[in-house]
mmCIF file of C-alpha atoms in Angstrom:
data_model
loop_
_atom_site.group_PDB
_atom_site.id
_atom_site.type_symbol
_atom_site.label_atom_id
_atom_site.label_comp_id
_atom_site.label_asym_id
_atom_site.label_seq_id
_atom_site.Cartn_x
_atom_site.Cartn_y
_atom_site.Cartn_z
ATOM 1 C CA MET F 77 25.269 17.342 6.517
ATOM 2 C CA THR F 78 25.739 19.986 3.853
ATOM 3 C CA LYS F 79 22.919 22.515 3.594
ATOM 4 C CA ILE F 80 21.260 22.498 0.175
ATOM 5 C CA ASP F 81 20.060 25.905 -1.037
ATOM 6 C CA VAL F 82 16.556 24.731 -1.912
ATOM 7 C CA ASP F 83 13.061 25.561 -0.668
ATOM 8 C CA LEU F 84 11.210 22.333 0.127
ATOM 9 C CA LEU F 85 7.472 22.088 0.741
ATOM 10 C CA VAL F 86 6.600 19.302 3.177
ATOM 11 C CA ILE F 87 2.903 18.707 2.554
ATOM 12 C CA SER F 88 2.344 15.735 4.877
ATOM 13 C CA GLU F 89 3.578 15.196 8.417
ATOM 14 C CA MET F 90 6.723 13.078 8.496
ATOM 15 C CA ARG F 91 8.323 10.998 11.207
ATOM 16 C CA ASP F 92 10.678 12.997 13.430
ATOM 17 C CA TYR F 93 13.604 10.971 12.086
ATOM 18 C CA VAL F 94 12.755 12.163 8.569
ATOM 19 C CA GLN F 95 11.719 15.734 9.352
ATOM 20 C CA GLU F 96 14.931 16.398 11.273
ATOM 21 C CA GLN F 97 16.971 15.502 8.187
ATOM 22 C CA LEU F 98 14.788 17.616 5.931
ATOM 23 C CA ASP F 99 15.177 20.589 8.283
ATOM 24 C CA VAL F 100 18.960 20.218 8.306
ATOM 25 C CA ARG F 101 19.337 19.639 4.560
ATOM 26 C CA PHE F 102 16.811 22.105 3.109
ATOM 27 C CA ARG F 103 14.726 25.168 3.872
ATOM 28 C CA ALA F 104 11.785 23.009 4.825
ATOM 29 C CA HIS F 105 8.319 24.617 4.953
ATOM 30 C CA LYS F 106 5.668 22.529 6.736
ATOM 31 C CA LEU F 107 2.420 23.003 4.872
ATOM 32 C CA TYR F 108 0.523 20.751 7.274
ATOM 33 C CA GLU F 109 1.270 23.179 10.144
ATOM 34 C CA ALA F 110 0.230 26.311 8.273
ATOM 35 C CA PRO F 111 -2.902 28.044 9.640
ATOM 36 C CA ASP F 112 -3.736 28.912 6.026
ATOM 37 C CA ALA F 113 -2.269 26.397 3.579
ATOM 38 C CA ASP F 114 -3.443 28.332 0.510
ATOM 39 C CA ALA F 115 -1.772 31.509 1.776
ATOM 40 C CA MET F 116 1.504 29.672 2.357
ATOM 41 C CA ILE F 117 1.423 28.189 -1.139
ATOM 42 C CA ALA F 118 0.612 31.582 -2.670
ATOM 43 C CA GLU F 119 3.533 33.183 -0.826
ATOM 44 C CA LEU F 120 6.160 30.481 -1.323
ATOM 45 C CA GLY F 121 4.963 28.873 -4.571
ATOM 46 C CA PRO F 122 7.486 30.401 -7.000
ATOM 47 C CA SER F 123 10.437 29.520 -4.758
ATOM 48 C CA ILE F 124 9.512 25.883 -4.117
ATOM 49 C CA ARG F 125 11.696 23.436 -6.040
ATOM 50 C CA ALA F 126 10.862 20.233 -4.180
ATOM 51 C CA VAL F 127 7.939 18.579 -2.429
ATOM 52 C CA ALA F 128 8.029 15.876 0.238
ATOM 53 C CA ALA F 129 4.693 14.091 0.002
ATOM 54 C CA GLY F 130 2.672 11.447 1.803
ATOM 55 C CA SER F 131 -0.763 9.959 1.424
ATOM 56 C CA HIS F 132 -2.622 12.664 3.367
ATOM 57 C CA ARG F 133 -2.624 15.321 0.634
ATOM 58 C CA ASN F 134 -2.620 14.953 -3.127
ATOM 59 C CA VAL F 135 -0.056 16.451 -5.455
ATOM 60 C CA ASP F 136 -2.369 17.264 -8.349
ATOM 61 C CA THR F 137 -2.255 19.615 -11.311
ATOM 62 C CA ASP F 138 -3.781 22.399 -9.232
ATOM 63 C CA LEU F 139 -0.899 22.281 -6.772
ATOM 64 C CA MET F 140 1.703 21.900 -9.513
ATOM 65 C CA ASP F 141 0.281 24.982 -11.273
ATOM 66 C CA LYS F 142 1.050 26.953 -8.114
ATOM 67 C CA LEU F 143 4.632 25.652 -7.947
ATOM 68 C CA PRO F 144 6.047 26.780 -11.326
ATOM 69 C CA ASN F 145 9.657 25.891 -10.450
ATOM 70 C CA LEU F 146 8.961 22.477 -8.976
ATOM 71 C CA GLU F 147 11.586 19.885 -9.970
ATOM 72 C CA ILE F 148 10.886 16.833 -7.829
ATOM 73 C CA VAL F 149 8.181 15.210 -5.719
ATOM 74 C CA SER F 150 9.621 12.689 -3.276
ATOM 75 C CA ASN F 151 6.784 10.482 -2.061
ATOM 76 C CA PHE F 152 6.682 8.441 1.140
ATOM 77 C CA GLY F 153 5.381 5.002 0.165
ATOM 78 C CA VAL F 154 5.687 2.542 -2.691
ATOM 79 C CA GLY F 155 2.193 3.494 -3.864
ATOM 80 C CA TYR F 156 1.952 6.977 -5.342
ATOM 81 C CA ASP F 157 -1.660 7.329 -6.465
ATOM 82 C CA ASN F 158 -1.729 10.496 -4.333
ATOM 83 C CA VAL F 159 0.556 12.099 -6.961
ATOM 84 C CA ASP F 160 -0.545 12.849 -10.525
ATOM 85 C CA ALA F 161 2.653 11.311 -11.830
ATOM 86 C CA LYS F 162 1.538 11.398 -15.471
ATOM 87 C CA SER F 163 0.964 15.165 -15.402
ATOM 88 C CA ALA F 164 4.193 15.634 -13.460
ATOM 89 C CA GLY F 165 6.108 13.671 -16.076
ATOM 90 C CA GLU F 166 4.606 15.771 -18.864
ATOM 91 C CA ARG F 167 5.871 18.872 -17.064
ATOM 92 C CA GLY F 168 9.348 17.402 -16.607
ATOM 93 C CA ILE F 169 8.882 16.975 -12.853
ATOM 94 C CA ILE F 170 10.582 13.980 -11.231
ATOM 95 C CA VAL F 171 8.438 11.748 -9.007
ATOM 96 C CA THR F 172 10.050 9.190 -6.713
ATOM 97 C CA ASN F 173 8.668 6.583 -4.339
ATOM 98 C CA THR F 174 10.105 4.212 -1.728
ATOM 99 C CA PRO F 175 10.105 0.652 -3.147
ATOM 100 C CA ASP F 176 12.082 -2.368 -1.952
ATOM 101 C CA VAL F 177 12.730 -1.101 1.597
ATOM 102 C CA LEU F 178 9.188 -2.068 2.668
ATOM 103 C CA SER F 179 8.656 -5.195 0.574
ATOM 104 C CA ASP F 180 9.641 -7.696 3.273
ATOM 105 C CA GLU F 181 7.623 -5.995 6.009
ATOM 106 C CA VAL F 182 4.468 -5.830 3.884
ATOM 107 C CA ALA F 183 4.955 -9.417 2.733
ATOM 108 C CA ASP F 184 5.264 -10.524 6.367
ATOM 109 C CA THR F 185 2.025 -8.693 7.160
ATOM 110 C CA ALA F 186 0.249 -10.290 4.203
ATOM 111 C CA ILE F 187 1.243 -13.799 5.290
ATOM 112 C CA GLY F 188 0.317 -13.065 8.899
ATOM 113 C CA LEU F 189 -3.055 -11.672 7.826
ATOM 114 C CA MET F 190 -3.672 -14.717 5.644
ATOM 115 C CA ILE F 191 -2.953 -17.124 8.514
ATOM 116 C CA ASN F 192 -5.075 -15.119 10.943
ATOM 117 C CA THR F 193 -7.982 -15.046 8.514
ATOM 118 C CA VAL F 194 -7.892 -18.664 7.385
ATOM 119 C CA ARG F 195 -7.352 -20.119 10.876
ATOM 120 C CA GLU F 196 -9.550 -17.560 12.708
ATOM 121 C CA LEU F 197 -6.802 -16.745 15.223
ATOM 122 C CA PRO F 198 -8.150 -13.314 16.268
ATOM 123 C CA GLN F 199 -11.584 -14.863 16.861
ATOM 124 C CA ALA F 200 -10.004 -17.651 18.902
ATOM 125 C CA GLU F 201 -8.133 -15.094 21.002
ATOM 126 C CA GLN F 202 -11.347 -13.195 21.690
ATOM 127 C CA PHE F 203 -12.992 -16.506 22.670
ATOM 128 C CA LEU F 204 -10.271 -17.014 25.267
ATOM 129 C CA ARG F 205 -10.345 -13.426 26.529
ATOM 130 C CA ALA F 206 -14.118 -13.636 26.960
ATOM 131 C CA GLY F 207 -13.620 -16.534 29.384
ATOM 132 C CA LYS F 208 -15.385 -19.068 27.159
ATOM 133 C CA TRP F 209 -12.561 -21.621 27.116
ATOM 134 C CA THR F 210 -13.410 -22.740 30.653
ATOM 135 C CA SER F 211 -16.687 -24.189 29.414
ATOM 136 C CA ALA F 212 -15.927 -25.198 25.816
ATOM 137 C CA ASN F 213 -13.182 -25.570 23.244
ATOM 138 C CA TYR F 214 -12.996 -23.157 20.336
ATOM 139 C CA PRO F 215 -14.672 -24.834 17.331
ATOM 140 C CA LEU F 216 -12.424 -26.517 14.798
ATOM 141 C CA THR F 217 -11.780 -24.090 11.970
ATOM 142 C CA PRO F 218 -13.417 -25.140 8.699
ATOM 143 C CA ASN F 219 -10.516 -23.794 6.695
ATOM 144 C CA THR F 220 -6.790 -24.549 6.510
ATOM 145 C CA LEU F 221 -3.731 -23.739 4.427
ATOM 146 C CA ARG F 222 -3.142 -27.408 3.682
ATOM 147 C CA GLU F 223 -3.349 -28.234 -0.035
ATOM 148 C CA LYS F 224 -4.519 -24.727 -0.912
ATOM 149 C CA ARG F 225 -3.932 -22.677 -4.042
ATOM 150 C CA LEU F 226 -2.824 -19.073 -3.592
ATOM 151 C CA GLY F 227 -3.426 -16.377 -6.193
ATOM 152 C CA ILE F 228 -1.401 -13.164 -5.991
ATOM 153 C CA ALA F 229 -2.840 -10.171 -7.794
ATOM 154 C CA GLY F 230 0.074 -7.890 -8.604
ATOM 155 C CA LEU F 231 3.355 -9.799 -8.774
ATOM 156 C CA GLY F 232 5.748 -6.896 -8.307
ATOM 157 C CA ARG F 233 8.392 -6.617 -5.596
ATOM 158 C CA ILE F 234 5.950 -7.153 -2.748
ATOM 159 C CA GLY F 235 4.034 -9.855 -4.607
ATOM 160 C CA LYS F 236 7.218 -11.820 -5.243
ATOM 161 C CA SER F 237 8.219 -11.494 -1.575
ATOM 162 C CA ILE F 238 4.810 -12.894 -0.616
ATOM 163 C CA ALA F 239 5.213 -15.750 -3.093
ATOM 164 C CA GLU F 240 8.623 -16.691 -1.662
ATOM 165 C CA ARG F 241 7.129 -16.926 1.819
ATOM 166 C CA ALA F 242 4.031 -18.759 0.636
ATOM 167 C CA GLU F 243 6.114 -21.466 -1.026
ATOM 168 C CA SER F 244 7.431 -22.481 2.400
ATOM 169 C CA PHE F 245 3.842 -23.231 3.439
ATOM 170 C CA GLY F 246 3.459 -25.654 0.546
ATOM 171 C CA LEU F 247 0.957 -23.449 -1.269
ATOM 172 C CA SER F 248 0.728 -23.697 -5.037
ATOM 173 C CA ILE F 249 0.963 -20.224 -6.534
ATOM 174 C CA ALA F 250 -0.703 -18.450 -9.433
ATOM 175 C CA TYR F 251 -0.824 -14.766 -10.269
ATOM 176 C CA TYR F 252 -2.588 -12.032 -12.185
ATOM 177 C CA GLY F 253 -0.901 -8.931 -13.567
ATOM 178 C CA ARG F 254 -0.604 -6.701 -16.592
ATOM 179 C CA SER F 255 1.505 -9.284 -18.408
ATOM 180 C CA ASP F 256 2.806 -12.831 -18.234
ATOM 181 C CA GLN F 257 6.238 -12.659 -16.600
ATOM 182 C CA LYS F 258 7.204 -16.092 -17.960
ATOM 183 C CA ILE F 259 8.084 -17.468 -14.531
ATOM 184 C CA ALA F 260 7.305 -20.733 -12.737
ATOM 185 C CA TYR F 261 3.933 -19.617 -11.350
ATOM 186 C CA THR F 262 0.714 -20.030 -13.353
ATOM 187 C CA TYR F 263 -0.439 -16.798 -15.010
ATOM 188 C CA TYR F 264 -4.056 -15.668 -15.485
ATOM 189 C CA ASP F 265 -4.925 -12.636 -17.567
ATOM 190 C CA SER F 266 -7.999 -11.610 -15.559
ATOM 191 C CA LEU F 267 -8.951 -11.393 -11.905
ATOM 192 C CA LYS F 268 -12.021 -13.523 -12.512
ATOM 193 C CA ALA F 269 -9.942 -16.292 -14.080
ATOM 194 C CA LEU F 270 -7.518 -16.132 -11.147
ATOM 195 C CA ALA F 271 -10.405 -16.298 -8.657
ATOM 196 C CA GLU F 272 -11.896 -19.328 -10.415
ATOM 197 C CA ASN F 273 -8.659 -21.273 -10.042
ATOM 198 C CA VAL F 274 -7.448 -20.488 -6.515
ATOM 199 C CA ASP F 275 -8.651 -20.770 -2.916
ATOM 200 C CA ILE F 276 -7.046 -17.591 -1.567
ATOM 201 C CA ILE F 277 -6.362 -14.263 -3.247
ATOM 202 C CA ILE F 278 -3.805 -11.847 -1.835
ATOM 203 C CA SER F 279 -4.172 -8.501 -3.564
ATOM 204 C CA VAL F 280 -1.199 -6.187 -3.962
ATOM 205 C CA LEU F 281 -2.801 -4.107 -6.721
ATOM 206 C CA PRO F 282 -2.087 -0.356 -6.717
ATOM 207 C CA GLY F 283 -4.801 2.289 -6.642
ATOM 208 C CA GLY F 284 -5.911 4.444 -9.563
ATOM 209 C CA THR F 285 -8.637 4.560 -12.168
ATOM 210 C CA ALA F 286 -7.518 1.343 -13.865
ATOM 211 C CA THR F 287 -8.029 -0.715 -10.704
ATOM 212 C CA ASN F 288 -10.958 1.109 -9.120
ATOM 213 C CA LYS F 289 -13.388 -1.472 -7.629
ATOM 214 C CA VAL F 290 -12.061 -4.317 -9.768
ATOM 215 C CA TYR F 291 -12.908 -6.715 -6.948
ATOM 216 C CA ASN F 292 -16.641 -6.876 -7.527
ATOM 217 C CA GLU F 293 -19.534 -9.287 -7.204
ATOM 218 C CA ASP F 294 -18.379 -11.362 -10.196
ATOM 219 C CA VAL F 295 -14.878 -11.858 -8.800
ATOM 220 C CA PHE F 296 -16.160 -12.873 -5.365
ATOM 221 C CA LYS F 297 -18.598 -15.344 -6.937
ATOM 222 C CA ALA F 298 -15.701 -16.803 -8.912
ATOM 223 C CA LEU F 299 -13.620 -17.158 -5.737
ATOM 224 C CA GLY F 300 -16.442 -19.190 -4.206
ATOM 225 C CA PRO F 301 -17.805 -20.258 -0.817
ATOM 226 C CA ASP F 302 -14.507 -21.714 0.414
ATOM 227 C CA GLY F 303 -12.536 -18.692 -0.790
ATOM 228 C CA THR F 304 -10.538 -16.181 1.230
ATOM 229 C CA PHE F 305 -9.755 -12.649 0.074
ATOM 230 C CA ILE F 306 -6.770 -10.742 1.508
ATOM 231 C CA ASN F 307 -6.011 -7.129 0.594
ATOM 232 C CA ILE F 308 -2.785 -5.329 1.487
ATOM 233 C CA GLY F 309 -2.706 -3.217 -1.716
ATOM 234 C CA ARG F 310 -5.229 -0.378 -1.961
ATOM 235 C CA GLY F 311 -8.742 -0.150 -0.573
ATOM 236 C CA SER F 312 -10.005 1.592 -3.701
ATOM 237 C CA THR F 313 -9.614 -1.659 -5.649
ATOM 238 C CA VAL F 314 -12.529 -3.240 -3.754
ATOM 239 C CA ASP F 315 -16.258 -2.687 -4.088
ATOM 240 C CA GLU F 316 -16.784 -2.762 -0.323
ATOM 241 C CA ASP F 317 -20.558 -3.144 -0.601
ATOM 242 C CA ALA F 318 -20.082 -6.211 -2.802
ATOM 243 C CA LEU F 319 -17.499 -7.615 -0.376
ATOM 244 C CA ILE F 320 -19.808 -7.112 2.606
ATOM 245 C CA GLU F 321 -22.620 -8.922 0.800
ATOM 246 C CA ALA F 322 -20.280 -11.732 -0.228
ATOM 247 C CA LEU F 323 -19.197 -12.235 3.379
ATOM 248 C CA LYS F 324 -22.742 -12.009 4.712
ATOM 249 C CA ASN F 325 -24.221 -14.426 2.197
ATOM 250 C CA GLY F 326 -21.427 -16.989 2.172
ATOM 251 C CA THR F 327 -20.392 -16.156 -1.387
ATOM 252 C CA ILE F 328 -16.849 -16.283 0.054
ATOM 253 C CA ARG F 329 -15.768 -17.691 3.399
ATOM 254 C CA SER F 330 -13.619 -14.896 4.805
ATOM 255 C CA ALA F 331 -11.618 -11.740 4.196
ATOM 256 C CA GLY F 332 -8.545 -10.141 5.758
ATOM 257 C CA LEU F 333 -8.047 -6.447 5.057
ATOM 258 C CA ASP F 334 -5.269 -4.011 5.893
ATOM 259 C CA VAL F 335 -6.586 -1.275 3.570
ATOM 260 C CA PHE F 336 -9.953 0.381 3.008
ATOM 261 C CA ASP F 337 -11.597 2.689 0.505
ATOM 262 C CA HIS F 338 -12.052 5.701 2.804
ATOM 263 C CA GLU F 339 -9.359 5.350 5.439
ATOM 264 C CA PRO F 340 -9.416 5.695 8.375
ATOM 265 C CA HIS F 341 -13.182 5.173 8.133
ATOM 266 C CA VAL F 342 -14.250 1.525 7.918
ATOM 267 C CA PRO F 343 -17.874 0.596 7.178
ATOM 268 C CA GLU F 344 -19.780 -0.445 10.296
ATOM 269 C CA ALA F 345 -21.263 -3.347 8.350
ATOM 270 C CA LEU F 346 -17.769 -4.648 7.643
ATOM 271 C CA MET F 347 -16.641 -4.329 11.251
ATOM 272 C CA ALA F 348 -19.711 -6.273 12.399
ATOM 273 C CA LEU F 349 -18.833 -9.342 10.332
ATOM 274 C CA PRO F 350 -17.319 -12.250 12.291
ATOM 275 C CA ASN F 351 -15.575 -13.631 9.204
ATOM 276 C CA ALA F 352 -13.541 -10.477 8.497
ATOM 277 C CA VAL F 353 -10.119 -9.785 10.038
ATOM 278 C CA LEU F 354 -9.387 -6.053 9.905
ATOM 279 C CA LEU F 355 -6.120 -4.166 10.439
ATOM 280 C CA PRO F 356 -5.564 -0.371 10.505
ATOM 281 C CA HIS F 357 -3.194 -0.175 7.488
ATOM 282 C CA VAL F 358 -0.128 -1.452 9.319
ATOM 283 C CA GLY F 359 1.486 -3.330 6.420
ATOM 284 C CA SER F 360 4.808 -1.483 6.631
ATOM 285 C CA GLY F 361 4.199 -0.236 10.154
ATOM 286 C CA SER F 362 7.395 -0.958 12.037
ATOM 287 C CA VAL F 363 9.838 1.707 13.196
ATOM 288 C CA TYR F 364 12.621 -0.030 11.290
ATOM 289 C CA THR F 365 10.807 -0.053 7.961
ATOM 290 C CA ARG F 366 9.182 3.374 8.225
ATOM 291 C CA ASN F 367 12.605 4.864 9.000
ATOM 292 C CA ALA F 368 14.062 3.110 5.951
ATOM 293 C CA MET F 369 11.243 4.498 3.795
ATOM 294 C CA GLY F 370 11.810 7.969 5.179
ATOM 295 C CA GLN F 371 15.535 7.723 4.568
ATOM 296 C CA LEU F 372 14.905 6.848 0.923
ATOM 297 C CA LEU F 373 12.588 9.859 0.603
ATOM 298 C CA VAL F 374 15.380 12.094 1.918
ATOM 299 C CA ASP F 375 18.039 10.393 -0.210
ATOM 300 C CA ASN F 376 15.977 10.880 -3.383
ATOM 301 C CA LEU F 377 15.784 14.621 -2.732
ATOM 302 C CA THR F 378 19.424 14.909 -1.756
ATOM 303 C CA ASN F 379 20.713 12.892 -4.696
ATOM 304 C CA TRP F 380 18.649 14.920 -7.147
ATOM 305 C CA PHE F 381 19.994 18.276 -6.028
ATOM 306 C CA GLU F 382 23.566 17.129 -5.386
ATOM 307 C CA ASN F 383 24.074 14.708 -8.282
ATOM 308 C CA GLY F 384 21.201 15.330 -10.691
ATOM 309 C CA LYS F 385 19.888 11.768 -10.325
ATOM 310 C CA PRO F 386 16.880 10.436 -8.427
ATOM 311 C CA ILE F 387 17.403 7.023 -6.837
ATOM 312 C CA THR F 388 13.944 5.504 -7.348
ATOM 313 C CA PRO F 389 12.042 7.407 -10.069
ATOM 314 C CA VAL F 390 8.569 6.080 -10.889
ATOM 315 C CA ALA F 391 7.660 4.795 -14.334
ATOM 316 C CA GLU F 392 5.955 8.026 -15.438
ATOM 317 C CA THR F 393 9.023 10.106 -14.664
ATOM 318 C CA PRO F 394 11.061 11.300 -17.674
ATOM 319 C CA PHE F 395 14.291 10.021 -16.162
ATOM 320 C CA SER F 396 16.059 6.698 -15.839
ATOM 321 C CA ALA F 397 17.885 5.741 -12.669
ATOM 322 C CA LYS F 398 20.325 3.677 -14.742
#
């Protein structure tokens, strides 16, 4: 690999596979290892031209102010609410993410979480492990995927991958998003309207102020007592107190969650609920997919400095990949 004469600030710990490439390609400075992060930024700030970011530290205006020669922020993950992309775009700073390479893995997780939640498979496993099967059968599950209507909130790359898989289960599909995509699935222009017309919601909504706690008491009431809520998007989109009450009171039947509002902290009240299936944000969590995401992070940086083009710029970035 050719060494690129660029100072890179790595603000979140990366997989070894990724960090090794960054070390070879750039002068990589690991902020997360610094005994005094502010001192490192003060010392290196003017020389930093690139940032490799993850979800554990925000790239906000305060940090950008301290990096006056910053050209690009390459973010690990399809979601990039940890980066103030709007402010970056206004400053002419490129922001990239890692779409597509994780869509199938996350879609697989969403379908698996839906099946586990609807059919109570984790609860049935615990029943067996507790030795209860020797004296009784596990109760018939009150819910099924047969003849059910699935609503997908956020029909982007991941949402479409979920829809493709869901079709093979015979589920009818509707969706909510910013606009009607004029496709075969039924479109609803509000979450409440979607909830009123489906049995299961799978949320793929991104984080941010526009989606903060949009899943509230009204939406759960609309979903109804036979409804199932699945979230593999962002935890910030859910009013967790309202969800807990909905699960406790039978406002909805069940929930399957891979994301939470204050990760890695999950409310005790949520963990105590027997009708909630909870995962520790493992949607894209395979070695294969995380390596592919990391490779795209590296390739975005490399392509920018070698060819002047990012591979996957986000919408707020003043640059087209075409």
